[in-house]
Tab-separated table of C-alpha atoms in Angstrom:
chain	number	residue	atom	x	y	z
A	1	MET	CA	-32.096	15.422	-20.647
A	2	LYS	CA	-31.095	13.413	-17.593
A	3	VAL	CA	-28.709	10.471	-17.824
A	4	LYS	CA	-27.654	7.933	-15.182
A	5	LEU	CA	-24.005	7.246	-14.445
A	6	GLY	CA	-24.677	3.548	-15.088
A	7	ASP	CA	-26.016	4.371	-18.573
A	8	ILE	CA	-22.738	5.862	-19.759
A	9	CYS	CA	-20.261	3.820	-17.707
A	10	SER	CA	-19.608	0.166	-16.962
A	11	VAL	CA	-18.333	-1.024	-13.582
A	12	GLN	CA	-15.127	-3.027	-13.828
A	13	LYS	CA	-14.187	-6.088	-11.794
A	14	LYS	CA	-13.005	-5.143	-8.321
A	15	SER	CA	-9.401	-5.320	-7.208
A	16	ASN	CA	-8.220	-7.980	-4.744
A	17	VAL	CA	-5.460	-5.784	-3.278
A	18	LYS	CA	-5.873	-4.599	0.304
A	19	ALA	CA	-5.590	-0.887	1.112
A	20	GLY	CA	-2.610	-1.470	3.404
A	21	GLU	CA	-0.551	-2.885	0.522
A	22	GLY	CA	-0.003	0.562	-1.000
A	23	LEU	CA	3.616	1.712	-1.204
A	24	SER	CA	5.297	5.074	-0.623
A	25	GLN	CA	7.106	4.587	-3.938
A	26	GLY	CA	6.256	2.527	-6.986
A	27	LYS	CA	5.578	2.564	-10.712
A	28	TYR	CA	1.781	3.020	-10.717
A	29	LYS	CA	-0.738	5.113	-8.786
A	30	PHE	CA	-2.695	3.196	-6.143
A	31	PHE	CA	-6.097	4.499	-4.961
A	32	THR	CA	-7.994	3.611	-1.775
A	33	SER	CA	-11.196	4.688	-0.007
A	34	SER	CA	-9.389	5.964	3.054
A	35	SER	CA	-7.556	8.876	1.454
A	36	SER	CA	-7.990	11.539	-1.193
A	37	GLN	CA	-4.276	11.074	-1.917
A	38	TYR	CA	-2.924	8.149	-3.892
A	39	LYS	CA	-0.067	5.839	-2.958
A	40	PHE	CA	1.840	3.555	-5.344
A	41	TYR	CA	1.895	-0.061	-6.491
A	42	ASN	CA	4.358	-2.009	-8.633
A	43	THR	CA	1.775	-3.566	-10.972
A	44	TYR	CA	-1.354	-2.118	-12.556
A	45	GLN	CA	-4.867	-3.583	-12.788
A	46	PHE	CA	-6.618	-1.008	-15.001
A	47	ASP	CA	-5.265	0.613	-18.149
A	48	LYS	CA	-7.993	2.897	-19.553
A	49	PRO	CA	-9.166	6.372	-18.498
A	50	ALA	CA	-11.476	5.729	-15.558
A	51	LEU	CA	-13.384	7.118	-12.613
A	52	ILE	CA	-12.404	5.645	-9.254
A	53	PHE	CA	-14.906	5.851	-6.383
A	54	GLY	CA	-14.016	5.078	-2.781
A	55	THR	CA	-16.925	3.069	-1.370
A	56	GLY	CA	-16.006	3.010	2.322
A	57	GLY	CA	-15.525	5.784	4.843
A	58	ASN	CA	-15.000	8.872	2.690
A	59	ALA	CA	-16.537	10.354	-0.451
A	60	ASN	CA	-13.354	10.120	-2.501
A	61	ILE	CA	-13.424	10.274	-6.281
A	62	HIS	CA	-10.502	10.249	-8.707
A	63	PHE	CA	-9.968	10.412	-12.448
A	64	CYS	CA	-6.963	8.618	-13.908
A	65	ASP	CA	-5.923	8.367	-17.553
A	66	GLU	CA	-2.844	6.179	-17.082
A	67	PRO	CA	-2.419	2.591	-15.838
A	68	PHE	CA	-3.274	2.335	-12.117
A	69	ALA	CA	-4.259	0.014	-9.272
A	70	THR	CA	-6.876	0.225	-6.513
A	71	SER	CA	-7.746	-1.442	-3.230
A	72	THR	CA	-10.754	-3.709	-2.714
A	73	ASP	CA	-12.883	-0.845	-1.382
A	74	CYS	CA	-12.959	1.076	-4.687
A	75	LEU	CA	-15.229	0.903	-7.739
A	76	VAL	CA	-13.708	1.565	-11.160
A	77	LEU	CA	-15.890	2.829	-14.027
A	78	TYR	CA	-15.011	2.972	-17.750
A	79	ALA	CA	-16.939	5.020	-20.333
A	80	ASN	CA	-19.154	2.949	-22.648
A	81	ASP	CA	-18.748	5.513	-25.435
A	82	SER	CA	-15.274	6.610	-26.569
A	83	GLN	CA	-16.687	10.095	-27.338
A	84	ILE	CA	-17.331	10.692	-23.632
A	85	ASN	CA	-14.445	12.191	-21.684
A	86	LEU	CA	-14.770	10.956	-18.112
A	87	LYS	CA	-12.796	13.901	-16.782
A	88	ILE	CA	-15.923	15.996	-17.441
A	89	VAL	CA	-17.926	13.604	-15.234
A	90	TYR	CA	-15.189	13.774	-12.589
A	91	LEU	CA	-15.315	17.595	-12.562
A	92	TYR	CA	-19.100	17.457	-12.339
A	93	PHE	CA	-18.901	15.310	-9.195
A	94	ILE	CA	-16.196	17.542	-7.680
A	95	SER	CA	-18.650	20.433	-8.115
A	96	ASN	CA	-21.519	18.398	-6.668
A	97	MET	CA	-19.932	16.288	-3.927
A	98	HIS	CA	-23.257	16.126	-2.079
A	99	LEU	CA	-24.384	13.574	-4.677
A	100	LEU	CA	-21.758	11.180	-3.286
A	101	GLU	CA	-21.902	12.247	0.368
A	102	ASN	CA	-25.671	11.623	0.497
A	103	GLY	CA	-25.151	8.014	-0.549
A	104	PHE	CA	-22.970	6.972	2.397
A	105	LYS	CA	-25.029	4.895	4.838
A	106	GLY	CA	-24.342	2.737	7.875
A	107	ALA	CA	-24.073	2.898	11.648
A	108	GLY	CA	-20.298	2.528	11.985
A	109	LEU	CA	-18.035	2.945	8.981
A	110	LYS	CA	-20.338	4.307	6.291
A	111	HIS	CA	-20.398	2.842	2.771
A	112	ILE	CA	-21.822	3.794	-0.589
A	113	SER	CA	-23.319	1.060	-2.791
A	114	LYS	CA	-22.698	0.284	-6.443
A	115	GLN	CA	-26.452	0.598	-7.048
A	116	TYR	CA	-26.563	4.109	-5.569
A	117	LEU	CA	-23.575	5.249	-7.645
A	118	THR	CA	-24.798	3.918	-10.955
A	119	ASN	CA	-28.272	5.444	-10.404
A	120	ILE	CA	-26.956	8.991	-9.841
A	121	GLU	CA	-28.485	11.252	-12.465
A	122	PHE	CA	-27.043	14.371	-14.074
A	123	ASP	CA	-27.801	16.581	-17.049
A	124	GLU	CA	-26.467	15.362	-20.386
A	125	SER	CA	-25.673	18.956	-21.313
A	126	ILE	CA	-22.365	18.746	-19.407
A	127	PHE	CA	-20.924	16.998	-22.489
A	128	ILE	CA	-21.694	19.957	-24.788
A	129	ASN	CA	-18.389	21.570	-25.835
A	130	GLN	CA	-16.596	19.183	-23.464
A	131	ASN	CA	-13.223	19.647	-25.185
A	132	GLU	CA	-13.374	23.443	-24.878
A	133	LYS	CA	-14.302	23.162	-21.217
A	134	LEU	CA	-11.420	20.780	-20.560
A	135	GLU	CA	-8.949	23.070	-22.334
A	136	ARG	CA	-9.873	25.856	-19.915
A	137	PHE	CA	-9.608	23.602	-16.876
A	138	ASN	CA	-6.296	22.175	-18.085
A	139	LEU	CA	-4.852	25.679	-18.605
A	140	ILE	CA	-5.830	26.775	-15.103
A	141	GLY	CA	-4.537	23.462	-13.759
A	142	HIS	CA	-1.209	24.066	-15.510
A	143	PHE	CA	-0.732	27.416	-13.787
A	144	ILE	CA	-1.835	26.001	-10.419
A	145	ALA	CA	0.712	23.186	-10.780
A	146	LYS	CA	3.449	25.728	-11.574
A	147	ARG	CA	2.669	27.749	-8.454
A	148	ILE	CA	2.688	24.610	-6.304
A	149	GLN	CA	6.026	23.616	-7.825
A	150	GLN	CA	7.431	27.054	-7.012
A	151	LEU	CA	6.367	26.642	-3.381
A	152	LYS	CA	8.041	23.218	-3.230
A	153	LYS	CA	11.275	24.664	-4.631
A	154	LEU	CA	11.253	27.405	-2.001
A	155	ASP	CA	10.807	24.756	0.707
A	156	LEU	CA	13.806	22.896	-0.737
A	157	LEU	CA	15.769	26.146	-0.669
A	158	VAL	CA	15.048	26.553	3.053
A	159	LYS	CA	16.084	22.947	3.659
A	160	SER	CA	19.304	23.484	1.732
A	161	LYS	CA	20.049	26.627	3.746
A	162	PHE	CA	19.448	24.816	7.038
A	163	ILE	CA	21.792	21.981	6.045
A	164	GLU	CA	24.438	24.486	4.918
A	165	MET	CA	24.264	26.461	8.168
A	166	PHE	CA	23.685	23.844	10.855
A	167	GLU	CA	24.120	20.184	9.961
A	168	ASP	CA	27.430	18.461	10.780
A	169	LYS	CA	28.774	21.665	12.326
A	170	GLY	CA	29.254	20.184	15.793
A	171	PHE	CA	26.419	22.172	17.373
A	172	PRO	CA	24.842	20.573	20.478
A	173	THR	CA	21.480	18.791	20.305
A	174	LEU	CA	18.691	18.544	22.862
A	175	LEU	CA	15.656	16.309	23.226
A	176	TRP	CA	12.067	17.544	22.896
A	177	ASN	CA	11.436	18.139	26.608
A	178	ASP	CA	14.629	20.201	26.886
A	179	VAL	CA	13.531	22.370	23.949
A	180	PHE	CA	9.759	22.735	24.370
A	181	LEU	CA	7.258	23.364	27.109
A	182	THR	CA	4.296	21.374	25.772
A	183	LYS	CA	0.649	22.179	26.382
A	184	THR	CA	-2.569	21.398	24.519
A	185	GLY	CA	-5.727	23.320	23.820
A	186	LYS	CA	-8.884	22.541	25.825
A	187	LEU	CA	-11.650	22.918	23.240
A	188	ASP	CA	-13.563	20.651	20.860
A	189	SER	CA	-12.731	21.081	17.190
A	190	ASN	CA	-16.220	22.459	16.472
A	191	ALA	CA	-15.810	25.362	18.936
A	192	MET	CA	-14.953	27.781	16.129
A	193	VAL	CA	-17.278	30.690	15.350
A	194	ASP	CA	-17.703	32.723	12.174
A	195	CYS	CA	-15.950	36.092	12.222
A	196	GLY	CA	-14.368	35.420	15.623
A	197	GLU	CA	-11.807	37.866	16.962
A	198	TYR	CA	-8.982	35.362	17.557
A	199	PRO	CA	-7.339	32.539	15.569
A	200	PHE	CA	-8.447	29.018	16.504
A	201	PHE	CA	-5.941	26.259	15.723
A	202	THR	CA	-7.175	22.718	15.149
A	203	CYS	CA	-5.585	19.740	13.404
A	204	ALA	CA	-6.802	21.049	10.038
A	205	LYS	CA	-4.605	22.943	7.579
A	206	GLU	CA	-6.972	25.904	7.788
A	207	ILE	CA	-6.935	28.404	10.657
A	208	PHE	CA	-10.411	29.087	12.055
A	209	GLN	CA	-11.763	31.875	14.282
A	210	ILE	CA	-13.100	31.989	17.823
A	211	ASP	CA	-14.353	34.712	20.173
A	212	LYS	CA	-12.278	33.786	23.249
A	213	TYR	CA	-8.534	33.252	23.663
A	214	ALA	CA	-6.635	31.003	26.073
A	215	PHE	CA	-3.049	31.797	24.987
A	216	ASP	CA	-1.205	35.078	24.484
A	217	GLN	CA	2.334	34.271	23.350
A	218	GLU	CA	4.672	33.136	20.611
A	219	ALA	CA	4.117	29.462	19.866
A	220	LEU	CA	4.411	26.610	17.432
A	221	LEU	CA	1.135	24.746	16.866
A	222	LEU	CA	1.533	21.050	16.055
A	223	ALA	CA	-1.499	19.078	14.912
A	224	GLY	CA	-1.787	16.073	17.205
A	225	ASN	CA	-4.050	13.875	15.105
A	226	ASN	CA	-4.977	13.379	11.469
A	227	ALA	CA	-6.882	10.809	9.425
A	228	VAL	CA	-3.753	9.686	7.545
A	229	GLY	CA	-0.979	11.105	9.728
A	230	LYS	CA	-0.325	14.188	7.574
A	231	TYR	CA	0.595	16.560	10.396
A	232	ASP	CA	1.124	20.292	10.229
A	233	VAL	CA	3.203	22.899	12.105
A	234	LYS	CA	2.211	26.565	12.302
A	235	TYR	CA	3.813	29.579	13.940
A	236	TYR	CA	1.810	32.331	15.652
A	237	SER	CA	2.460	35.246	17.962
A	238	GLY	CA	-0.416	36.860	19.833
A	239	LYS	CA	-3.750	35.854	21.323
A	240	PHE	CA	-5.262	32.551	20.136
A	241	ASN	CA	-7.046	29.379	21.153
A	242	ALA	CA	-6.550	25.720	20.311
A	243	TYR	CA	-8.260	22.355	19.941
A	244	GLN	CA	-7.579	19.762	22.641
A	245	ARG	CA	-5.496	17.586	20.272
A	246	THR	CA	-3.345	20.503	19.107
A	247	TYR	CA	0.034	20.793	20.819
A	248	VAL	CA	0.957	24.354	21.834
A	249	LEU	CA	4.758	24.559	22.011
A	250	SER	CA	6.761	27.239	23.838
A	251	LEU	CA	10.557	27.409	23.625
A	252	ARG	CA	12.185	26.939	27.024
A	253	ASN	CA	14.998	29.353	26.196
A	254	LYS	CA	13.500	32.775	25.495
A	255	ASP	CA	16.504	33.797	23.373
A	256	TRP	CA	15.939	31.014	20.846
A	257	LEU	CA	14.179	31.779	17.549
A	258	TYR	CA	10.906	29.975	16.819
A	259	ARG	CA	11.480	29.854	13.056
A	260	CYS	CA	14.628	27.787	13.519
A	261	PHE	CA	12.757	25.144	15.507
A	262	GLN	CA	9.659	25.333	13.334
A	263	TYR	CA	11.746	24.267	10.373
A	264	GLN	CA	13.364	21.408	12.312
A	265	LEU	CA	9.940	20.161	13.407
A	266	GLN	CA	8.551	20.407	9.878
A	267	ASP	CA	11.481	18.362	8.642
A	268	LYS	CA	10.471	15.558	11.037
A	269	LEU	CA	6.806	15.314	9.924
A	270	ASP	CA	7.350	12.341	7.605
A	271	TYR	CA	9.045	10.500	10.461
A	272	LEU	CA	6.155	11.374	12.785
A	273	GLN	CA	3.661	10.080	10.231
A	274	ASN	CA	5.410	6.698	10.266
A	275	GLN	CA	5.608	6.624	14.064
A	276	SER	CA	2.059	7.766	14.814
A	277	LYS	CA	-0.502	5.510	16.483
A	278	GLY	CA	-4.056	4.562	15.554
A	279	THR	CA	-5.922	2.962	12.652
A	280	ASN	CA	-8.900	5.049	11.499
A	281	THR	CA	-7.326	8.223	12.914
A	282	LYS	CA	-3.584	8.639	13.411
A	283	TYR	CA	-2.338	10.493	16.484
A	284	LEU	CA	0.893	11.578	18.148
A	285	THR	CA	1.774	10.817	21.751
A	286	LEU	CA	4.151	12.707	24.018
A	287	LYS	CA	6.270	9.556	24.190
A	288	ILE	CA	6.830	9.708	20.429
A	289	LEU	CA	7.641	13.415	20.545
A	290	ALA	CA	9.979	13.073	23.527
A	291	GLU	CA	12.410	11.034	21.415
A	292	LEU	CA	13.020	13.818	18.885
A	293	ASN	CA	16.378	15.619	18.800
A	294	PHE	CA	16.895	19.278	17.842
A	295	ILE	CA	20.065	21.106	16.825
A	296	ILE	CA	20.806	24.136	19.015
A	297	PRO	CA	22.795	26.646	16.925
A	298	PRO	CA	24.266	29.871	18.337
A	299	ILE	CA	21.725	32.680	18.684
A	300	SER	CA	23.433	34.736	15.970
A	301	GLN	CA	23.071	31.823	13.536
A	302	GLN	CA	19.450	31.341	14.522
A	303	ASN	CA	18.840	35.008	13.738
A	304	ASN	CA	20.466	34.701	10.315
A	305	PHE	CA	18.333	31.676	9.494
A	306	ALA	CA	15.166	33.376	10.751
A	307	GLU	CA	15.847	36.385	8.493
A	308	PHE	CA	16.334	34.069	5.525
A	309	VAL	CA	13.055	32.261	6.278
A	310	LYS	CA	11.302	35.635	6.619
A	311	LEU	CA	12.401	36.540	3.090
A	312	ILE	CA	11.251	33.169	1.727
A	313	ASP	CA	7.921	33.560	3.519
A	314	LYS	CA	7.340	36.859	1.691
A	315	LEU	CA	7.906	35.121	-1.640
A	316	LYS	CA	5.617	32.270	-0.623
A	317	PHE	CA	2.923	34.745	0.404
A	318	THR	CA	2.983	36.307	-3.066
A	319	ILE	CA	2.784	32.911	-4.745
A	320	ASN	CA	-0.012	31.780	-2.415
A	321	CYS	CA	-2.013	34.907	-3.294
A	322	SER	CA	-1.667	34.035	-6.977
A	323	LEU	CA	-2.620	30.439	-6.197
A	324	GLU	CA	-5.749	31.556	-4.335
A	325	LYS	CA	-6.822	33.667	-7.312
A	326	LEU	CA	-6.346	30.711	-9.651
A	327	GLU	CA	-8.343	28.437	-7.344
A	328	THR	CA	-11.130	31.044	-7.211
A	329	LEU	CA	-11.125	31.224	-11.004
A	330	LYS	CA	-11.293	27.443	-11.197
A	331	LYS	CA	-14.258	27.317	-8.790
A	332	ALA	CA	-16.067	30.010	-10.774
A	333	LEU	CA	-15.542	28.051	-14.003
A	334	MET	CA	-16.797	24.860	-12.374
A	335	GLN	CA	-19.869	26.664	-11.108
A	336	LYS	CA	-20.554	28.027	-14.585
A	337	CYS	CA	-20.104	24.642	-16.275
A	338	PHE	CA	-21.677	22.320	-13.722
A	339	GLY	CA	-23.864	24.401	-11.406
């Protein structure tokens, strides 16, 4: 039997808080249309388990079972029946994102309407054995969270090692242009091909493939733009190609170790997010990058740090393999439960 979202949920009064009022720290989660990640707010507006739909720009959906706040461009839905667990509905939409994506209309910034959302239909059978289904998802989610926490702790270990070895040791520092020779790729982001022979670096977290290369070298790849300024730094050695907004960085001194400078650049990403330009899409300029300073340790120290990072990378690879298996298991379970 089919049921409409509006039959099982009621739409709550909209927030009057603007998206830009979100905080980097605060007591309560704060959801907006512009990002799949939440920020924070110091007061809450909603205090029951709810679905949160972003209505402008992106097909973002969240489930929250603790007090939270939203921006004006979100719709909040409560369950009409206390026996319905909205997390099941949330998982259903995550498995069927096309139901939301198809509803975004408009010439410029696309929007989805309240009427479209509440008229979305799905099979009532998703609520059969809902508690058993959620137990399975929660168990997988627990192990995924543990793996992610392990990766974060390893990153903190690398940071601690860098501070121990290099900070406040009197080593010289150089500005960006004295450290890096900076180039960019020449291709559009959609130039990737399936099963290409060479890596293709864009501003996405993923590495794509392409059938032609433009670079054959060691390099750091810095994403030059991002919807919310969450930039990324990758290391590669060999033949590859790059998107036109991806910075391809070569060390000016051929004796220096890339891993040492990769870490330093990664440690500056939060700063770069705050400094980046743009509204709908954030981007980095060479002027912003030129102001960055880098510690230049002795080559022997750079080698020691690079060996340490190599060991940590092996551990992270093992954890990431486990994480990928868990994510695959989660997707298979979602497919089984929600089609």
